[in-house]
mmCIF file of C-alpha atoms in Angstrom:
data_model
loop_
_atom_site.group_PDB
_atom_site.id
_atom_site.type_symbol
_atom_site.label_atom_id
_atom_site.label_comp_id
_atom_site.label_asym_id
_atom_site.label_seq_id
_atom_site.Cartn_x
_atom_site.Cartn_y
_atom_site.Cartn_z
ATOM 1 C CA MET M 1 -6.668 -2.185 -18.763
ATOM 2 C CA PRO M 2 -8.647 -1.142 -15.575
ATOM 3 C CA ARG M 3 -11.530 1.137 -15.777
ATOM 4 C CA PRO M 4 -10.783 4.726 -14.689
ATOM 5 C CA ILE M 5 -12.098 5.725 -11.234
ATOM 6 C CA TRP M 6 -11.569 9.458 -11.710
ATOM 7 C CA SER M 7 -11.349 11.883 -14.611
ATOM 8 C CA GLY M 8 -10.263 15.559 -14.499
ATOM 9 C CA SER M 9 -7.145 17.649 -14.995
ATOM 10 C CA LEU M 10 -3.587 17.862 -13.686
ATOM 11 C CA ASN M 11 -2.776 21.511 -13.556
ATOM 12 C CA PHE M 12 0.986 22.470 -13.663
ATOM 13 C CA GLY M 13 1.087 26.337 -13.581
ATOM 14 C CA LEU M 14 -0.812 27.405 -16.479
ATOM 15 C CA VAL M 15 -0.470 24.095 -18.082
ATOM 16 C CA ASN M 16 -3.570 21.981 -18.027
ATOM 17 C CA VAL M 17 -3.392 18.061 -18.765
ATOM 18 C CA PRO M 18 -6.691 16.142 -18.960
ATOM 19 C CA VAL M 19 -6.092 12.812 -17.041
ATOM 20 C CA ARG M 20 -7.786 9.633 -15.879
ATOM 21 C CA LEU M 21 -6.921 7.847 -12.763
ATOM 22 C CA LEU M 22 -6.431 4.156 -12.662
ATOM 23 C CA SER M 23 -5.447 1.641 -10.017
ATOM 24 C CA ALA M 24 -1.870 0.685 -10.458
ATOM 25 C CA THR M 25 -2.315 -2.401 -8.269
ATOM 26 C CA ARG M 26 -4.477 -5.520 -8.620
ATOM 27 C CA ASP M 27 -6.112 -7.892 -6.089
ATOM 28 C CA LEU M 28 -4.590 -11.233 -6.467
ATOM 29 C CA ASP M 29 -5.698 -12.761 -3.184
ATOM 30 C CA LEU M 30 -8.055 -15.788 -3.211
ATOM 31 C CA HIS M 31 -11.458 -14.495 -1.807
ATOM 32 C CA PHE M 32 -13.796 -17.376 -0.251
ATOM 33 C CA ARG M 33 -17.519 -17.101 0.433
ATOM 34 C CA GLN M 34 -18.349 -17.899 4.069
ATOM 35 C CA LEU M 35 -20.887 -20.791 4.362
ATOM 36 C CA HIS M 36 -22.864 -22.549 6.988
ATOM 37 C CA ALA M 37 -20.698 -25.661 7.623
ATOM 38 C CA LYS M 38 -23.799 -27.593 8.497
ATOM 39 C CA ASP M 39 -25.415 -27.433 4.939
ATOM 40 C CA ASP M 40 -22.952 -25.226 2.958
ATOM 41 C CA THR M 41 -25.444 -22.407 2.621
ATOM 42 C CA PRO M 42 -24.046 -18.891 2.215
ATOM 43 C CA VAL M 43 -23.875 -16.767 5.128
ATOM 44 C CA GLU M 44 -25.478 -13.375 4.908
ATOM 45 C CA THR M 45 -24.373 -10.215 6.908
ATOM 46 C CA ARG M 46 -27.099 -8.293 8.563
ATOM 47 C CA ARG M 47 -27.338 -5.083 10.520
ATOM 48 C CA MET M 48 -29.184 -5.874 13.714
ATOM 49 C CA CYS M 49 -30.492 -3.614 16.494
ATOM 50 C CA SER M 50 -28.979 -4.872 19.717
ATOM 51 C CA GLU M 51 -31.713 -3.623 21.970
ATOM 52 C CA GLU M 52 -34.797 -4.914 19.765
ATOM 53 C CA ASP M 53 -33.001 -7.809 18.023
ATOM 54 C CA VAL M 54 -34.472 -6.841 14.511
ATOM 55 C CA GLU M 55 -32.716 -5.986 11.263
ATOM 56 C CA VAL M 56 -32.254 -2.305 10.580
ATOM 57 C CA ALA M 57 -32.729 -0.894 7.263
ATOM 58 C CA TYR M 58 -29.702 1.133 5.756
ATOM 59 C CA GLU M 59 -31.789 4.388 5.643
ATOM 60 C CA ASP M 60 -32.479 4.054 9.380
ATOM 61 C CA ILE M 61 -28.832 3.959 10.558
ATOM 62 C CA GLY M 62 -27.574 6.834 12.280
ATOM 63 C CA ASN M 63 -24.045 7.933 12.983
ATOM 64 C CA GLU M 64 -22.571 8.589 16.468
ATOM 65 C CA TYR M 65 -19.088 9.708 17.275
ATOM 66 C CA ASP M 66 -17.970 10.609 20.883
ATOM 67 C CA GLY M 67 -21.578 10.780 22.181
ATOM 68 C CA VAL M 68 -22.720 13.000 19.461
ATOM 69 C CA ILE M 69 -25.365 11.703 16.837
ATOM 70 C CA LEU M 70 -25.205 13.026 13.330
ATOM 71 C CA THR M 71 -27.352 12.630 10.204
ATOM 72 C CA ASP M 72 -26.019 11.826 6.933
ATOM 73 C CA ALA M 73 -26.969 15.461 5.815
ATOM 74 C CA GLU M 74 -25.114 16.815 8.818
ATOM 75 C CA LEU M 75 -21.951 14.668 7.923
ATOM 76 C CA SER M 76 -22.070 15.954 4.285
ATOM 77 C CA ALA M 77 -21.352 19.566 5.687
ATOM 78 C CA ALA M 78 -17.914 18.430 5.999
ATOM 79 C CA ASP M 79 -17.485 17.230 2.625
ATOM 80 C CA PRO M 80 -14.811 18.919 0.572
ATOM 81 C CA LYS M 81 -15.663 20.926 -2.391
ATOM 82 C CA LYS M 82 -15.872 18.688 -5.296
ATOM 83 C CA THR M 83 -13.345 19.644 -8.071
ATOM 84 C CA LYS M 84 -12.108 18.069 -11.212
ATOM 85 C CA THR M 85 -8.743 19.196 -10.775
ATOM 86 C CA ILE M 86 -5.378 18.333 -9.323
ATOM 87 C CA GLU M 87 -3.456 21.141 -8.599
ATOM 88 C CA ILE M 88 0.262 20.897 -8.226
ATOM 89 C CA GLU M 89 1.424 22.959 -5.106
ATOM 90 C CA ALA M 90 5.072 22.146 -4.878
ATOM 91 C CA PHE M 91 7.958 19.800 -5.872
ATOM 92 C CA VAL M 92 10.072 17.817 -3.538
ATOM 93 C CA LYS M 93 12.993 15.474 -3.945
ATOM 94 C CA LEU M 94 11.751 11.733 -3.870
ATOM 95 C CA GLU M 95 14.455 10.917 -1.185
ATOM 96 C CA GLU M 96 13.095 13.389 1.193
ATOM 97 C CA ILE M 97 9.548 11.430 1.469
ATOM 98 C CA ASP M 98 9.663 8.702 4.232
ATOM 99 C CA PRO M 99 8.037 5.712 2.528
ATOM 100 C CA ILE M 100 5.661 5.334 5.402
ATOM 101 C CA TYR M 101 3.575 8.281 4.136
ATOM 102 C CA PHE M 102 2.875 6.577 0.824
ATOM 103 C CA ASP M 103 -0.646 4.873 0.784
ATOM 104 C CA HIS M 104 -2.353 3.664 -2.482
ATOM 105 C CA PRO M 105 -0.637 3.932 -5.997
ATOM 106 C CA TYR M 106 -2.502 4.807 -9.086
ATOM 107 C CA PHE M 107 -1.558 5.436 -12.681
ATOM 108 C CA LEU M 108 -2.518 8.911 -14.254
ATOM 109 C CA VAL M 109 -3.063 8.520 -17.992
ATOM 110 C CA PRO M 110 -3.942 11.186 -20.587
ATOM 111 C CA ALA M 111 -7.811 11.734 -20.961
ATOM 112 C CA GLY M 112 -7.967 11.456 -24.689
ATOM 113 C CA GLU M 113 -5.520 11.140 -27.702
ATOM 114 C CA THR M 114 -5.361 14.840 -28.897
ATOM 115 C CA ASP M 115 -2.001 16.149 -29.746
ATOM 116 C CA GLY M 116 -2.290 18.810 -27.175
ATOM 117 C CA THR M 117 -3.160 16.412 -24.384
ATOM 118 C CA VAL M 118 -0.393 14.001 -25.307
ATOM 119 C CA ARG M 119 2.166 16.485 -25.577
ATOM 120 C CA ALA M 120 1.350 18.047 -22.226
ATOM 121 C CA TYR M 121 1.493 14.730 -20.495
ATOM 122 C CA ARG M 122 4.567 13.697 -22.117
ATOM 123 C CA LEU M 123 6.234 16.803 -21.425
ATOM 124 C CA LEU M 124 5.473 16.809 -17.602
ATOM 125 C CA ALA M 125 6.527 13.072 -17.416
ATOM 126 C CA GLU M 126 9.723 13.669 -18.985
ATOM 127 C CA VAL M 127 10.871 16.808 -16.913
ATOM 128 C CA MET M 128 9.662 15.135 -13.765
ATOM 129 C CA GLY M 129 11.755 11.891 -14.680
ATOM 130 C CA ARG M 130 14.815 13.964 -15.392
ATOM 131 C CA THR M 131 14.728 15.933 -12.136
ATOM 132 C CA ASP M 132 13.747 13.117 -9.970
ATOM 133 C CA ARG M 133 11.101 15.373 -8.189
ATOM 134 C CA VAL M 134 7.837 14.634 -6.742
ATOM 135 C CA ALA M 135 4.815 16.951 -7.234
ATOM 136 C CA LEU M 136 2.727 17.312 -4.124
ATOM 137 C CA GLY M 137 -1.060 18.308 -4.701
ATOM 138 C CA ARG M 138 -4.656 17.788 -3.560
ATOM 139 C CA PHE M 139 -7.585 16.388 -5.076
ATOM 140 C CA VAL M 140 -11.186 14.960 -4.134
ATOM 141 C CA LEU M 141 -11.910 11.256 -4.663
ATOM 142 C CA ARG M 142 -15.715 10.558 -4.072
ATOM 143 C CA THR M 143 -16.164 12.495 -0.683
ATOM 144 C CA LYS M 144 -12.593 12.787 0.690
ATOM 145 C CA GLU M 145 -9.679 15.126 -0.097
ATOM 146 C CA TYR M 146 -6.357 13.581 -0.431
ATOM 147 C CA LEU M 147 -2.943 14.601 -0.323
ATOM 148 C CA VAL M 148 -1.150 12.949 -3.453
ATOM 149 C CA ALA M 149 2.461 12.586 -4.643
ATOM 150 C CA ILE M 150 2.880 12.354 -8.393
ATOM 151 C CA ARG M 151 5.979 11.285 -10.235
ATOM 152 C CA ALA M 152 7.226 9.706 -13.334
ATOM 153 C CA ARG M 153 7.957 5.945 -13.445
ATOM 154 C CA GLU M 154 8.963 4.501 -16.849
ATOM 155 C CA GLN M 155 8.004 7.701 -18.689
ATOM 156 C CA ALA M 156 4.446 7.313 -17.129
ATOM 157 C CA LEU M 157 2.982 9.501 -14.308
ATOM 158 C CA THR M 158 1.804 7.714 -11.143
ATOM 159 C CA LEU M 159 -0.056 9.168 -8.390
ATOM 160 C CA SER M 160 0.106 8.006 -4.760
ATOM 161 C CA THR M 161 -2.486 9.017 -2.060
ATOM 162 C CA MET M 162 -0.518 9.834 1.061
ATOM 163 C CA ARG M 163 -1.110 9.879 4.804
ATOM 164 C CA PHE M 164 -1.239 13.194 6.544
ATOM 165 C CA HIS M 165 1.683 13.892 9.147
ATOM 166 C CA ASP M 166 -0.634 13.382 12.198
ATOM 167 C CA GLU M 167 -1.627 9.931 10.932
ATOM 168 C CA VAL M 168 1.912 8.729 11.185
ATOM 169 C CA ARG M 169 2.994 7.702 14.873
ATOM 170 C CA PRO M 170 6.292 9.182 16.049
ATOM 171 C CA THR M 171 9.099 6.948 17.050
ATOM 172 C CA ASP M 172 9.064 8.538 20.416
ATOM 173 C CA GLY M 173 8.862 6.061 23.267
ATOM 174 C CA ILE M 174 9.445 2.905 20.739
ATOM 175 C CA PRO M 175 11.387 0.287 22.820
ATOM 176 C CA GLY M 176 14.801 -0.182 21.738
ATOM 177 C CA ALA M 177 15.051 3.105 19.583
ATOM 178 C CA GLY M 178 18.047 5.342 20.215
ATOM 179 C CA GLY M 179 20.719 4.609 22.752
ATOM 180 C CA ARG M 180 24.285 3.499 22.322
ATOM 181 C CA THR M 181 25.902 0.947 20.021
ATOM 182 C CA LYS M 182 29.473 -0.599 19.963
ATOM 183 C CA LYS M 183 31.717 0.535 17.209
ATOM 184 C CA ALA M 184 33.069 -2.953 16.475
ATOM 185 C CA GLU M 185 29.644 -4.295 16.208
ATOM 186 C CA VAL M 186 28.307 -1.498 13.946
ATOM 187 C CA GLU M 187 31.314 -2.164 11.476
ATOM 188 C CA ARG M 188 30.627 -5.840 11.259
ATOM 189 C CA ALA M 189 26.825 -5.118 10.623
ATOM 190 C CA LEU M 190 27.680 -2.661 7.872
ATOM 191 C CA LYS M 191 30.111 -5.130 6.222
ATOM 192 C CA MET M 192 27.232 -7.886 6.393
ATOM 193 C CA ILE M 193 24.774 -5.431 4.855
ATOM 194 C CA ASP M 194 27.146 -4.589 2.171
ATOM 195 C CA ALA M 195 27.693 -8.486 1.416
ATOM 196 C CA MET M 196 23.796 -8.961 1.312
ATOM 197 C CA THR M 197 23.271 -5.853 -0.996
ATOM 198 C CA VAL M 198 21.821 -6.737 -4.320
ATOM 199 C CA GLU M 199 20.071 -4.954 -7.174
ATOM 200 C CA TRP M 200 16.158 -4.689 -6.693
ATOM 201 C CA ASP M 201 14.275 -7.100 -8.676
ATOM 202 C CA PRO M 202 10.612 -7.147 -7.929
ATOM 203 C CA ALA M 203 9.915 -10.324 -10.007
ATOM 204 C CA GLY M 204 12.400 -12.189 -7.492
ATOM 205 C CA TYR M 205 9.720 -12.048 -4.791
ATOM 206 C CA GLU M 206 6.463 -13.778 -4.880
ATOM 207 C CA ASP M 207 3.448 -14.205 -2.629
ATOM 208 C CA GLU M 208 4.435 -17.789 -1.261
ATOM 209 C CA TYR M 209 1.166 -17.862 1.002
ATOM 210 C CA ARG M 210 -1.060 -17.257 -2.084
ATOM 211 C CA LYS M 211 0.814 -19.946 -3.917
ATOM 212 C CA ARG M 212 0.446 -22.595 -1.143
ATOM 213 C CA LEU M 213 -3.196 -21.729 -0.741
ATOM 214 C CA GLN M 214 -3.856 -22.259 -4.541
ATOM 215 C CA ALA M 215 -2.051 -25.441 -4.228
ATOM 216 C CA ILE M 216 -4.166 -26.534 -1.343
ATOM 217 C CA VAL M 217 -7.490 -25.571 -3.395
ATOM 218 C CA ARG M 218 -6.188 -27.632 -6.427
ATOM 219 C CA LYS M 219 -5.494 -30.636 -4.068
ATOM 220 C CA LYS M 220 -8.870 -30.458 -2.482
ATOM 221 C CA ARG M 221 -10.481 -30.178 -5.944
ATOM 222 C CA LYS M 222 -9.067 -33.483 -6.727
ATOM 223 C CA GLY M 223 -10.207 -35.179 -3.390
ATOM 224 C CA GLY M 224 -6.781 -34.875 -1.720
ATOM 225 C CA GLU M 225 -6.570 -34.706 2.074
ATOM 226 C CA ILE M 226 -5.337 -31.475 3.451
ATOM 227 C CA THR M 227 -3.076 -31.617 6.656
ATOM 228 C CA ALA M 228 -1.977 -28.527 8.347
ATOM 229 C CA PRO M 229 1.661 -28.500 9.340
ATOM 230 C CA LYS M 230 2.504 -28.435 12.863
ATOM 231 C CA GLU M 231 2.994 -25.155 14.439
ATOM 232 C CA ASP M 232 6.453 -24.058 15.585
ATOM 233 C CA THR M 233 5.791 -22.215 19.096
ATOM 234 C CA GLN M 234 9.262 -22.199 19.906
ATOM 235 C CA ALA M 235 10.435 -18.760 20.003
ATOM 236 C CA ALA M 236 13.781 -17.652 18.775
ATOM 237 C CA ALA M 237 16.254 -17.324 21.843
ATOM 238 C CA PRO M 238 18.242 -14.182 22.042
ATOM 239 C CA VAL M 239 21.585 -14.049 20.657
ATOM 240 C CA PRO M 240 24.093 -14.590 23.589
ATOM 241 C CA ASP M 241 27.065 -13.293 21.817
ATOM 242 C CA LEU M 242 26.204 -10.553 19.319
ATOM 243 C CA MET M 243 29.808 -10.033 17.841
ATOM 244 C CA ALA M 244 29.971 -13.749 17.537
ATOM 245 C CA ALA M 245 26.786 -13.964 15.663
ATOM 246 C CA LEU M 246 27.935 -11.107 13.283
ATOM 247 C CA GLU M 247 31.300 -12.676 12.500
ATOM 248 C CA GLU M 248 29.605 -16.021 11.805
ATOM 249 C CA THR M 249 27.102 -14.568 9.433
ATOM 250 C CA LEU M 250 30.129 -12.744 7.693
ATOM 251 C CA ASP M 251 32.074 -15.989 7.353
ATOM 252 C CA ARG M 252 28.945 -17.795 5.890
ATOM 253 C CA LEU M 253 28.379 -15.085 3.349
ATOM 254 C CA GLN M 254 32.046 -15.091 2.246
ATOM 255 C CA LYS M 255 31.811 -18.754 1.731
ATOM 256 C CA GLY M 256 28.411 -18.565 -0.130
ATOM 257 C CA GLU M 257 26.685 -20.443 2.535
ATOM 258 C CA PRO M 258 22.869 -19.596 3.509
ATOM 259 C CA VAL M 259 22.281 -17.366 6.545
ATOM 260 C CA LEU M 260 18.534 -17.450 6.492
ATOM 261 C CA ASN M 261 16.592 -19.711 8.542
ATOM 262 C CA GLY M 262 13.998 -22.057 6.784
#
């Protein structure tokens, strides 16, 4: 069980649920130390003054934005009021939230095992699961205020920090967005999507890059020679006949033949 990174209460009307915040994901990437290739000595990162070419102590570092220099004390004037509560402000349907707004996921767990705490937690998790609603609220983590989405997942409560609307770029001006399509091509593409639709199984998808990297580390440890594969620099050519490509894809799917490259 990961260590709690925040503790406080989740307020649902007049109902107060003591909770703790745990990260819902784990970092499984391989992290490498940077070494000087000449003598395998670890490389240090230092803050250097570009004018005097000397190292600058952390307490001597200032902050500049758009030509304005601010001290740490001046920056702290913008810090939100620190509270220990997550106030539920409203409920929305999950399907109404574009996934692009979700940021980092966490677990909300009961802070304590008293009967009142557990009962209130289970009540909120159950009713949110039944209604398929997402609770929107705000809370302060460290020195930043976050908009958050809280929902039930397998009878537990999860919290996802969210991006604000002005942080998400609009689709206006995106090349290829909008415009006309041909009815026959749309119909074939819809049939292709139907034929390729499966039930979501997260265990069916693995980090292939990490697996290859782990295999390389194991081989290197045993003294093996590592050879990088040749890079395929040939870009895929545009489809000369879109309708023909759709028809061939559908035909392969119906025969159970592979349609993906590689």
